[in-house]
Coordinates of C-alpha atoms and ligand atoms in Angstrom, one line a residue:
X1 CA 13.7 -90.3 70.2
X2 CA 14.8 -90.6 73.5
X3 CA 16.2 -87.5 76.0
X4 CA 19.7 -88.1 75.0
X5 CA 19.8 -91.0 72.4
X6 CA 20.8 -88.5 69.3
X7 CA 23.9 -87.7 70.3
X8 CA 25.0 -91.3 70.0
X9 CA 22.9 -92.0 66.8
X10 CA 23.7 -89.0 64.9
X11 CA 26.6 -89.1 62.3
X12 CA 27.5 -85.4 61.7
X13 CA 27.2 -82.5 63.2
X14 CA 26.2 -79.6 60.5
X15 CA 27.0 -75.6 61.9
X16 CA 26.0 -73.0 60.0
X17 CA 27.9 -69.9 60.3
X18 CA 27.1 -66.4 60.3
X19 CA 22.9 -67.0 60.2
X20 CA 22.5 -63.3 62.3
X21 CA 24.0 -60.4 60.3
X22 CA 25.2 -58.4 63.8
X23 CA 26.9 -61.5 64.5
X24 CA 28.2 -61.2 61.4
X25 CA 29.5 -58.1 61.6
X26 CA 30.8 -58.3 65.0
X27 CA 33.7 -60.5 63.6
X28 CA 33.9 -58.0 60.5
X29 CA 32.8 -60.8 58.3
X30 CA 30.4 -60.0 55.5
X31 CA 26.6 -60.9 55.3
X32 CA 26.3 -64.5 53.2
X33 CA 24.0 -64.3 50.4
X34 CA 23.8 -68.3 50.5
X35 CA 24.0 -70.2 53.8
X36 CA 27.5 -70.9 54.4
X37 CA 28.3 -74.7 56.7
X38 CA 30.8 -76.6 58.4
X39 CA 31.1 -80.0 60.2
X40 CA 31.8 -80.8 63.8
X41 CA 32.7 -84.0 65.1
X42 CA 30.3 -86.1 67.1
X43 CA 33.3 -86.4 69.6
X44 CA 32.5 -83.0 70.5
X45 CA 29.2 -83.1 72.5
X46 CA 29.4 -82.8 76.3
X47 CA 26.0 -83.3 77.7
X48 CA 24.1 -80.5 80.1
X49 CA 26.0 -80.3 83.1
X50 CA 29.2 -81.3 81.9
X51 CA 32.7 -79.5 82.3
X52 CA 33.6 -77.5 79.0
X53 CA 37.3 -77.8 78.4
X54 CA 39.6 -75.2 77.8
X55 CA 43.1 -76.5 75.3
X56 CA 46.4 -74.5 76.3
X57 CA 46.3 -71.5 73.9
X58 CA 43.0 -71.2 73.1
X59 CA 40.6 -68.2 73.2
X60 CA 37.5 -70.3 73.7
X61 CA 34.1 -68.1 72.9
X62 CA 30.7 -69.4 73.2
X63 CA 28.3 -69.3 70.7
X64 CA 24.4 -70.0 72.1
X65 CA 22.9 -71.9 69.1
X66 CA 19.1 -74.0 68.2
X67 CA 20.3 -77.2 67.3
X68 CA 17.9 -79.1 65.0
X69 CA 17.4 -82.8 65.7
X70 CA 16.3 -84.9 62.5
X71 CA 14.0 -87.3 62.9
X72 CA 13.9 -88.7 59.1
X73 CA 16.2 -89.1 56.6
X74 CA 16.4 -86.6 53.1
X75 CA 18.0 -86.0 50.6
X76 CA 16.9 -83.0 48.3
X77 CA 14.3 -81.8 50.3
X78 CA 12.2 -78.9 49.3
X79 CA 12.4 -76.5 52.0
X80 CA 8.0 -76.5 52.0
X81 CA 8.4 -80.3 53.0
X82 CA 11.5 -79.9 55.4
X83 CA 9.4 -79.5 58.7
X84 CA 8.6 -83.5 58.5
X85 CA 11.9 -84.4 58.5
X86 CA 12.9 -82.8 62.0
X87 CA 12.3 -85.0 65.1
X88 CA 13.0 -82.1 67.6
X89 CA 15.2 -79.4 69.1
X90 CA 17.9 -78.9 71.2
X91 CA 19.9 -76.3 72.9
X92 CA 23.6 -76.3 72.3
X93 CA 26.9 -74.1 72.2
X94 CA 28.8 -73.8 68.9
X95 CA 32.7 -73.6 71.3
X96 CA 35.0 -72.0 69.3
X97 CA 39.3 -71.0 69.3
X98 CA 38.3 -67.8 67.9
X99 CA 42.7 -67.1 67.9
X100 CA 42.9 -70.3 65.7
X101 CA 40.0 -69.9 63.9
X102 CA 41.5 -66.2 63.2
X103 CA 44.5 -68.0 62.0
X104 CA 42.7 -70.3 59.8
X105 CA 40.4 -67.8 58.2
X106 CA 43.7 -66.0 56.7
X107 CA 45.8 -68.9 55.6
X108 CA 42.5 -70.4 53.4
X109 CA 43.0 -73.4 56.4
X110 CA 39.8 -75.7 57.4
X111 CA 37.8 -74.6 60.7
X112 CA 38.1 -78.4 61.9
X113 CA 40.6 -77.8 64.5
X114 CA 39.1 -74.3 66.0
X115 CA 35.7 -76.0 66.1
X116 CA 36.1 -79.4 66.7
X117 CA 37.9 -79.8 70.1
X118 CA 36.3 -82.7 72.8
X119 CA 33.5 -80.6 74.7
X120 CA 33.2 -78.1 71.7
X121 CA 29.3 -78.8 71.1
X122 CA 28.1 -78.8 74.9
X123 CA 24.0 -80.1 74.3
X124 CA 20.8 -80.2 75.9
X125 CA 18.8 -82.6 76.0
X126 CA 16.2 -83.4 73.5
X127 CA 13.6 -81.6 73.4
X128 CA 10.6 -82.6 71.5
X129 CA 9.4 -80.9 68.4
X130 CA 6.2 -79.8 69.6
X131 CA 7.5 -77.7 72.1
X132 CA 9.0 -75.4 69.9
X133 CA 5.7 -74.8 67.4
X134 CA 8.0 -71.8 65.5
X135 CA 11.9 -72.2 65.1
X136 CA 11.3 -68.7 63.5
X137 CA 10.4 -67.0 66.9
X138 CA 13.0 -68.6 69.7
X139 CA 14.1 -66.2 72.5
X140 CA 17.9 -67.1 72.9
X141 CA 19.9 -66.4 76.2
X142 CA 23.8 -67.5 77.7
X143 CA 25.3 -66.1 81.0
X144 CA 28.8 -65.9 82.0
X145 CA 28.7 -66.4 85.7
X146 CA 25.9 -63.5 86.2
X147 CA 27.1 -61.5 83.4
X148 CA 24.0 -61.5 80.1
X149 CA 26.3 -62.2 77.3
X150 CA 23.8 -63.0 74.5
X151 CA 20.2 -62.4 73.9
X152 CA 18.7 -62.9 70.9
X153 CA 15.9 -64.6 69.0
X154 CA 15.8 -66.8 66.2
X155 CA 13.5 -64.5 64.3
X156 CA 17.1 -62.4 63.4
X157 CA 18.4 -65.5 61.3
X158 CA 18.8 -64.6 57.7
X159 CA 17.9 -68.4 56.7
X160 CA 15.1 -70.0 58.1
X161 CA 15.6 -73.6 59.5
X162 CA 13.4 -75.3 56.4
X163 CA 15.9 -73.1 54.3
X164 CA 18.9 -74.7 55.8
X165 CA 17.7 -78.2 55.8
X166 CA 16.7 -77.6 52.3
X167 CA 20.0 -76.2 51.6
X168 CA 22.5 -79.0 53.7
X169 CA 20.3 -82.1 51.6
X170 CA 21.2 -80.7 48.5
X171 CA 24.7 -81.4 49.2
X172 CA 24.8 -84.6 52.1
X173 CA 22.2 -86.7 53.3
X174 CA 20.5 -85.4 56.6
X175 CA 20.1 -88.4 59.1
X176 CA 18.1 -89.5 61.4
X177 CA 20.2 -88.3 64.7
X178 CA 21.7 -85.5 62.6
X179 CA 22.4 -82.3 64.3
X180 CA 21.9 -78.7 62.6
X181 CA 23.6 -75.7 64.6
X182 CA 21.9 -72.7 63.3
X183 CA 23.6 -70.3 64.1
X184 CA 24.6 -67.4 66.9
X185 CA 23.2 -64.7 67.4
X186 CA 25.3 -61.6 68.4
X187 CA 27.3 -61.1 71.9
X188 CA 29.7 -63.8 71.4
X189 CA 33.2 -63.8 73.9
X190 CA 35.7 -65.9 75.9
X191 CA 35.1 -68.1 78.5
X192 CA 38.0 -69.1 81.0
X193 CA 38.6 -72.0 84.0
X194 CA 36.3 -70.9 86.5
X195 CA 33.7 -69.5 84.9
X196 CA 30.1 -70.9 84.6
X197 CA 28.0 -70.7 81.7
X198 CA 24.1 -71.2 81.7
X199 CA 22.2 -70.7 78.8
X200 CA 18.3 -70.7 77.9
X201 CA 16.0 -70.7 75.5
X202 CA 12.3 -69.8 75.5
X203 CA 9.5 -70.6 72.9
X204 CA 8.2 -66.7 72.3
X205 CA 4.3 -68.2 73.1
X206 CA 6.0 -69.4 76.4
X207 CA 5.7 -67.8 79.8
X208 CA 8.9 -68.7 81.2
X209 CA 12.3 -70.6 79.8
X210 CA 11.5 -74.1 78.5
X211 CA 15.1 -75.3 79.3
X212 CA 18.3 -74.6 80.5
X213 CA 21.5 -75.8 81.1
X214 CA 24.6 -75.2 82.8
X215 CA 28.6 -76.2 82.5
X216 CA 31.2 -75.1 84.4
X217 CA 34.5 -74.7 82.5
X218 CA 37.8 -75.9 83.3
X219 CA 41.7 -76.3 81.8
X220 CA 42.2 -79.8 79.7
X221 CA 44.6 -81.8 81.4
X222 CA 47.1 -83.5 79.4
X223 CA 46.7 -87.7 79.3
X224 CA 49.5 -88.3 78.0
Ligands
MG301 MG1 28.4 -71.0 65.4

């Protein structure tokens, strides 16, 4: 798979939600027992170096998240055979309108709108499954201009990434192209025109980051 080919050939984006139990309970929401999904549009992605959006009332908050590329289509896969199934990694931000999504949550309303803006799922590029040998053990970072917002590791997710997988095919086919968010880890907060937010993510056998990306953010202008 090419450096940025997924995020045309993909068909659905799948985020998990509330994988890290301080993330969890930073928003005051209770620790799943079962791992707990929504979709994103494709329409969403902005690729690295991109300008994130920001719609007229909305409390945007980034959300640093492994994104799982798969490589190979399933459909009830056992979570011991889900590893073949991935082509690689990326790094993205799960962008979200925490005040709508507030809103939402209490009227029983879909998260489609608070989650699914254009430039909601700013990416990476692709990076290739053997440079991440563990998923389990991922050292997560994002910066607001110079300020450390979140810093985590993927070792703190309640489900594993074979867990998910085998947990999203039992419900929808995973395609090739297919995007899995796995979650944020805690630290999460709003972003606003003018800031800048970079983001990282190191392999824990890695010396130094394997990637990064930046995106400045700005106000949406109408078109209309
Ligand atoms: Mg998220």
């Amino acid at each position: 798979m090419s450096a940025r080919s997924f995020l045309s050939t993909g068909r659905k984006i799948v985020a998990i939600g509330r994988n890290f139990s301080e993330h969890a309970k930073e928003l005051g929401n209770a620790v799943p027992k079962s791992p707990f999904f929504f979709l994103k549009p494709t329409s969403s992605y902005l690729p690295n170096g991109g300008s994130i959006e920001i719609p007229k009332g909305c409390d945007v908050h980034h959300e640093v998240e492994l994104a799982v590329v798969i490589g190979k289509e399933t459909r009830d896969c056992r979570a011991s055979h889900a590893m073949d199934h991935i082509a690689g990694y990326a790094l993205a931000l799960d962008l979200t309108a925490r005040n709508l999504q507030n809103e939402a949550k209490k009227k029983g309303l879909p998260w489609s709108t608070s989650k699914g803006y254009d430039t909601f799922t700013p990416i990476s590029d692709f990076i290739p499954k053997a440079s991440i040998p563990d998923p389990a053990d991922v050292h997560l970072w994002l910066k607001v201009n110079d300020q450390l917002r979140q810093n985590g590791n993927t070792k703190d997710m309640i489900f594993s990434v074979p867990q998910l997988i085998e947990h999203i095919s039992s419900i929808m086919r995973l395609e090739v192209g297919d995007v899995i968010l796995t979650g944020t880890p805690s630290g999460v907060g709003p972003i606003k025109a003018g800031d800048v937010v970079t983001a990282g993510l190191k392999p824990d056998s890695a010396l130094r980051d394997s990637l990064a990306v930046k995106f400045n953010v700005i106000d949406r202008q109408s078109t209309s």
